[in-house]
Amino acid sequence: MMKFDVFLENVTKEYKKFVALKDISFTLEPGKIYGLIGRNGAGKTTLLSLLGSLMEPTSGQIQIGGETPFENKKIMPYVSFIFEVDYKDEHEPITSYFSFANQYRPNFDIEYAKELAARFKLPLDKPIRSLSSGMQSALNVTLGLAHRNPVTIFDEAYVSMDAPTREIFYQEVLEEQQRHPRIMILSTHLVSEMDYLFDHVLILDQGKLIVNESFEEIISRGASVTGIAETVDTFVKNRNALSTQTLGNTKSVMIYGNLSDNDLFEAEKLGLEIGPVSLQELFIHLTKEVE
Amino acid sequence: MNTKNNTMFKVATDLFLFQMKWTLWFIPAVLGFYLFLPIVLKEITEVELNFLSTMFNPSKIYMLVIGIISALAFFNHYVQNGITRKDYVSGSAMAATGVAFSIMIIASIINGILHLIEPLTGFSPSNTHIAFLDTTSMWIIPILVFSLIILCYYIAGWMIIAGFQRLGGWGCFVFILIALLYFSLTDLLWQGDISHPLINAIGITDPNLSTPAALFCTLILIAVGLLLIRMLTKSVAIQPK
């Protein structure tokens, strides 16, 4: 069985005069769920389109399972790139999409697809254009999960689903990853809602990869320091402060960078409270535009 | 499980069946006009052409249109689902060839049936052939020629969309002109000066080729058209939407 690890080296993508991705390098390993986070226009969809062989990079190389994926029939059927599809002209029912996937996706599990459709309460025989946008999204993720492909990419494919439906999707992602471990990439704006799914985090900002770390690592890089204003100021001096909140004489500063055991000991001695920072907060501050 | 090499044939079968669904509306529509127009319009006292020849002109337009529609409707969907551009283009070319021949074979069968039931119905369409080709004798030749000509129209339609996908709005415009030239050339090979005004305007004279020579040139034209589509779509970028 082929190992479908993903390898990018110095990948750049330019559109005429606009540089969408600059010099991106990373490796993705089977069995992990990757969170791809970035603001609008950061280059997430472009990056995922390259992995899905929808386009070629301007420079640099992409390898999946040790081979260039673009126009490669040994790779392309095994990479699922799921995004919000425009179904306004789709008269076919869901069953047609299932039989299509059954033909062209080597690992497609039609029974599992039907099971998911039932969980999402999708009518199998109605024209897809007549389904609500939430149901259409649920169809997209159903296909993505049931393709059971070694590289499965969801690009904001869940934004139209309501909260309970998204919750079903998250559960399925975790259960599927147990049953059929693969490289799963979830690109999202819904960071606070989905962060518990991620094994590893990639943050894109203006076409550059600014974070490529495991979830634990990136989370441990942030801390909130709360206490008496002056003491906090002394403690965070020479550290990378991301944001500050003040209430009376109490100050809370969010810092970026690891705290050593000595730092923690010192903070305790100074009566400062060290708290965790969420991925969402780190993301917002790391990608904040300089005003 | 998928075997790796048959994707192209699967694409061909899928696209053929899909487009034949459309075609099975198209043929009865033309047949309806063919049978009922002389009844409705009293001034047409006699049907001038046999059914096979009657099918020919509407089929050109039909093939042009489905060439455009299928490239728009299927190409992105297939590539987004992990089918290589190469497999899609090869499969789609096979499907189009199948559709072209199916239209003309079905038309011939209907033509044959109309003649067989002629004594029963009293409906007697003329067996007159189209101006440029003898369709009364050796059925295989008209079927072959008509099929290849309408295939060229399909390729012309497909080429417009491939130009648009590769080069954007201007590409579409340029390839509309190229497509126009392309099917005009096809017609010129067979129909000479009864062909398009464009050819007359350019001032190309009727080459008046023999059937085998025209057939050979048509095959070359088909190969060139398909090669052009392949070049345009070889590494075309697809927007996820």
GROMACS .gro file of N, CA, C and O in nm, chain A residues 45 49 53-56 70-74 76-78 81 83-86 92 97 100 103-107 147, chain B residues 1-2 4 7 10-11 14 18 77-87 230 234-241:
model
  224
   45THR      N    1  -0.724   2.867  -0.011
   45THR     CA    2  -0.786   2.792  -0.121
   45THR      C    3  -0.686   2.767  -0.233
   45THR      O    4  -0.686   2.659  -0.294
   49SER      N    5  -0.597   2.410  -0.363
   49SER     CA    6  -0.618   2.381  -0.506
   49SER      C    7  -0.494   2.318  -0.567
   49SER      O    8  -0.503   2.235  -0.657
   53SER      N    9  -0.464   1.932  -0.730
   53SER     CA   10  -0.427   1.928  -0.874
   53SER      C   11  -0.522   2.010  -0.961
   53SER      O   12  -0.537   1.981  -1.079
   54LEU      N   13  -0.585   2.110  -0.902
   54LEU     CA   14  -0.669   2.198  -0.985
   54LEU      C   15  -0.581   2.297  -1.060
   54LEU      O   16  -0.621   2.353  -1.160
   55MET      N   17  -0.462   2.320  -1.009
   55MET     CA   18  -0.366   2.407  -1.078
   55MET      C   19  -0.224   2.365  -1.043
   55MET      O   20  -0.203   2.284  -0.953
   56GLU      N   21  -0.129   2.423  -1.116
   56GLU     CA   22   0.013   2.393  -1.092
   56GLU      C   23   0.079   2.510  -1.023
   56GLU      O   24   0.041   2.625  -1.046
   70PHE      N   25   0.004   1.655  -1.006
   70PHE     CA   26  -0.068   1.717  -1.117
   70PHE      C   27  -0.074   1.624  -1.238
   70PHE      O   28   0.028   1.578  -1.287
   71GLU      N   29  -0.194   1.595  -1.285
   71GLU     CA   30  -0.219   1.507  -1.400
   71GLU      C   31  -0.163   1.366  -1.380
   71GLU      O   32  -0.133   1.297  -1.477
   72ASN      N   33  -0.150   1.327  -1.253
   72ASN     CA   34  -0.097   1.195  -1.223
   72ASN      C   35  -0.212   1.102  -1.183
   72ASN      O   36  -0.273   1.119  -1.077
   73LYS      N   37  -0.242   1.004  -1.267
   73LYS     CA   38  -0.359   0.921  -1.239
   73LYS      C   39  -0.338   0.823  -1.125
   73LYS      O   40  -0.433   0.763  -1.077
   74LYS      N   41  -0.212   0.812  -1.080
   74LYS     CA   42  -0.187   0.728  -0.962
   74LYS      C   43  -0.217   0.806  -0.833
   74LYS      O   44  -0.227   0.749  -0.726
   76MET      N   45  -0.416   1.153  -0.833
   76MET     CA   46  -0.536   1.239  -0.831
   76MET      C   47  -0.664   1.173  -0.776
   76MET      O   48  -0.735   1.235  -0.699
   77PRO      N   49  -0.693   1.048  -0.812
   77PRO     CA   50  -0.818   0.989  -0.759
   77PRO      C   51  -0.813   0.969  -0.606
   77PRO      O   52  -0.917   0.952  -0.543
   78TYR      N   53  -0.693   0.971  -0.549
   78TYR     CA   54  -0.677   0.946  -0.405
   78TYR      C   55  -0.673   1.074  -0.322
   78TYR      O   56  -0.648   1.069  -0.203
   81PHE      N   57  -1.066   1.687  -0.266
   81PHE     CA   58  -1.068   1.829  -0.231
   81PHE      C   59  -1.214   1.871  -0.228
   81PHE      O   60  -1.281   1.879  -0.331
   83PHE      N   61  -1.507   2.136  -0.136
   83PHE     CA   62  -1.533   2.278  -0.113
   83PHE      C   63  -1.681   2.305  -0.137
   83PHE      O   64  -1.755   2.214  -0.177
   84GLU      N   65  -1.724   2.428  -0.114
   84GLU     CA   66  -1.863   2.465  -0.138
   84GLU      C   67  -1.891   2.464  -0.287
   84GLU      O   68  -1.837   2.546  -0.361
   85VAL      N   69  -1.971   2.371  -0.331
   85VAL     CA   70  -2.001   2.361  -0.475
   85VAL      C   71  -2.130   2.436  -0.505
   85VAL      O   72  -2.223   2.436  -0.424
   86ASP      N   73  -2.132   2.501  -0.621
   86ASP     CA   74  -2.253   2.571  -0.663
   86ASP      C   75  -2.346   2.469  -0.733
   86ASP      O   76  -2.317   2.423  -0.842
   92GLU      N   77  -2.958   1.649  -1.094
   92GLU     CA   78  -2.938   1.508  -1.056
   92GLU      C   79  -2.962   1.490  -0.906
   92GLU      O   80  -2.939   1.582  -0.827
   97TYR      N   81  -2.462   1.118  -0.755
   97TYR     CA   82  -2.329   1.155  -0.705
   97TYR      C   83  -2.262   1.036  -0.638
   97TYR      O   84  -2.140   1.020  -0.645
  100PHE      N   85  -2.140   0.810  -0.911
  100PHE     CA   86  -2.022   0.872  -0.974
  100PHE      C   87  -1.897   0.845  -0.889
  100PHE      O   88  -1.793   0.801  -0.938
  103GLN      N   89  -1.768   0.502  -0.903
  103GLN     CA   90  -1.693   0.471  -1.025
  103GLN      C   91  -1.551   0.524  -1.020
  103GLN      O   92  -1.459   0.460  -1.068
  104TYR      N   93  -1.536   0.646  -0.970
  104TYR     CA   94  -1.408   0.716  -0.989
  104TYR      C   95  -1.322   0.729  -0.862
  104TYR      O   96  -1.208   0.769  -0.871
  105ARG      N   97  -1.380   0.701  -0.745
  105ARG     CA   98  -1.300   0.709  -0.623
  105ARG      C   99  -1.272   0.568  -0.574
  105ARG      O  100  -1.365   0.496  -0.531
  106PRO      N  101  -1.146   0.527  -0.579
  106PRO     CA  102  -1.111   0.386  -0.555
  106PRO      C  103  -1.155   0.332  -0.419
  106PRO      O  104  -1.186   0.214  -0.408
  107ASN      N  105  -1.157   0.419  -0.315
  107ASN     CA  106  -1.189   0.367  -0.182
  107ASN      C  107  -1.330   0.402  -0.136
  107ASN      O  108  -1.363   0.389  -0.018
  147HIS      N  109  -1.535   0.906   0.059
  147HIS     CA  110  -1.430   0.875  -0.039
  147HIS      C  111  -1.321   0.792   0.027
  147HIS      O  112  -1.252   0.716  -0.037
  292MET      N  113  -1.308  -0.202  -0.680
  292MET     CA  114  -1.186  -0.120  -0.692
  292MET      C  115  -1.165  -0.075  -0.837
  292MET      O  116  -1.197  -0.145  -0.931
  293ASN      N  117  -1.111   0.041  -0.850
  293ASN     CA  118  -1.079   0.091  -0.984
  293ASN      C  119  -0.951   0.029  -1.034
  293ASN      O  120  -0.855   0.018  -0.962
  295LYS      N  121  -0.648   0.113  -1.289
  295LYS     CA  122  -0.602   0.247  -1.321
  295LYS      C  123  -0.622   0.286  -1.467
  295LYS      O  124  -0.634   0.401  -1.499
  298THR      N  125  -1.005   0.438  -1.670
  298THR     CA  126  -1.077   0.562  -1.640
  298THR      C  127  -1.125   0.630  -1.767
  298THR      O  128  -1.240   0.675  -1.774
  301LYS      N  129  -1.427   0.468  -1.892
  301LYS     CA  130  -1.542   0.496  -1.806
  301LYS      C  131  -1.597   0.635  -1.835
  301LYS      O  132  -1.717   0.656  -1.843
  302VAL      N  133  -1.503   0.731  -1.852
  302VAL     CA  134  -1.544   0.868  -1.885
  302VAL      C  135  -1.619   0.866  -2.018
  302VAL      O  136  -1.726   0.927  -2.031
  305ASP      N  137  -1.969   0.713  -1.969
  305ASP     CA  138  -2.055   0.806  -1.894
  305ASP      C  139  -2.102   0.921  -1.981
  305ASP      O  140  -2.221   0.953  -1.984
  309PHE      N  141  -2.479   1.005  -2.117
  309PHE     CA  142  -2.539   1.132  -2.077
  309PHE      C  143  -2.586   1.211  -2.199
  309PHE      O  144  -2.699   1.259  -2.205
  368HIS      N  145  -1.607   1.931  -1.333
  368HIS     CA  146  -1.657   1.831  -1.239
  368HIS      C  147  -1.568   1.706  -1.238
  368HIS      O  148  -1.534   1.654  -1.132
  369TYR      N  149  -1.529   1.661  -1.355
  369TYR     CA  150  -1.445   1.542  -1.362
  369TYR      C  151  -1.306   1.566  -1.303
  369TYR      O  152  -1.257   1.485  -1.225
  370VAL      N  153  -1.245   1.678  -1.338
  370VAL     CA  154  -1.109   1.704  -1.287
  370VAL      C  155  -1.114   1.724  -1.135
  370VAL      O  156  -1.027   1.675  -1.062
  371GLN      N  157  -1.218   1.794  -1.088
  371GLN     CA  158  -1.231   1.812  -0.943
  371GLN      C  159  -1.250   1.678  -0.872
  371GLN      O  160  -1.227   1.668  -0.752
  372ASN      N  161  -1.293   1.579  -0.945
  372ASN     CA  162  -1.311   1.447  -0.884
  372ASN      C  163  -1.197   1.350  -0.915
  372ASN      O  164  -1.216   1.229  -0.916
  373GLY      N  165  -1.082   1.405  -0.944
  373GLY     CA  166  -0.963   1.322  -0.952
  373GLY      C  167  -0.938   1.256  -1.087
  373GLY      O  168  -0.855   1.166  -1.097
  374ILE      N  169  -1.011   1.299  -1.191
  374ILE     CA  170  -0.985   1.244  -1.324
  374ILE      C  171  -0.888   1.338  -1.394
  374ILE      O  172  -0.907   1.461  -1.392
  375THR      N  173  -0.784   1.283  -1.456
  375THR     CA  174  -0.685   1.372  -1.519
  375THR      C  175  -0.748   1.438  -1.642
  375THR      O  176  -0.841   1.386  -1.703
  376ARG      N  177  -0.694   1.556  -1.675
  376ARG     CA  178  -0.743   1.630  -1.792
  376ARG      C  179  -0.729   1.544  -1.918
  376ARG      O  180  -0.814   1.546  -2.006
  377LYS      N  181  -0.619   1.468  -1.921
  377LYS     CA  182  -0.593   1.383  -2.037
  377LYS      C  183  -0.702   1.276  -2.054
  377LYS      O  184  -0.755   1.256  -2.164
  378ASP      N  185  -0.734   1.208  -1.943
  378ASP     CA  186  -0.839   1.105  -1.949
  378ASP      C  187  -0.972   1.166  -1.988
  378ASP      O  188  -1.051   1.105  -2.061
  521ARG      N  189  -0.664   1.948  -2.664
  521ARG     CA  190  -0.573   1.886  -2.567
  521ARG      C  191  -0.467   1.987  -2.520
  521ARG      O  192  -0.436   1.997  -2.403
  525LYS      N  193  -0.444   2.102  -2.138
  525LYS     CA  194  -0.338   2.019  -2.079
  525LYS      C  195  -0.305   2.056  -1.934
  525LYS      O  196  -0.294   1.970  -1.848
  526SER      N  197  -0.287   2.186  -1.910
  526SER     CA  198  -0.255   2.223  -1.772
  526SER      C  199  -0.343   2.337  -1.725
  526SER      O  200  -0.303   2.420  -1.644
  527VAL      N  201  -0.465   2.340  -1.779
  527VAL     CA  202  -0.555   2.451  -1.745
  527VAL      C  203  -0.590   2.448  -1.595
  527VAL      O  204  -0.608   2.342  -1.535
  528ALA      N  205  -0.594   2.568  -1.535
  528ALA     CA  206  -0.628   2.579  -1.393
  528ALA      C  207  -0.781   2.579  -1.380
  528ALA      O  208  -0.852   2.630  -1.465
  529ILE      N  209  -0.827   2.518  -1.272
  529ILE     CA  210  -0.971   2.511  -1.246
  529ILE      C  211  -1.000   2.579  -1.113
  529ILE      O  212  -0.933   2.553  -1.014
  530GLN      N  213  -1.095   2.670  -1.115
  530GLN     CA  214  -1.130   2.738  -0.990
  530GLN      C  215  -1.228   2.651  -0.912
  530GLN      O  216  -1.326   2.602  -0.968
  531PRO      N  217  -1.201   2.631  -0.782
  531PRO     CA  218  -1.297   2.553  -0.703
  531PRO      C  219  -1.425   2.635  -0.679
  531PRO      O  220  -1.419   2.739  -0.613
  532LYS      N  221  -1.535   2.592  -0.736
  532LYS     CA  222  -1.664   2.656  -0.704
  532LYS      C  223  -1.778   2.566  -0.746
  532LYS      O  224  -1.759   2.470  -0.818
   0.00000   0.00000   0.00000
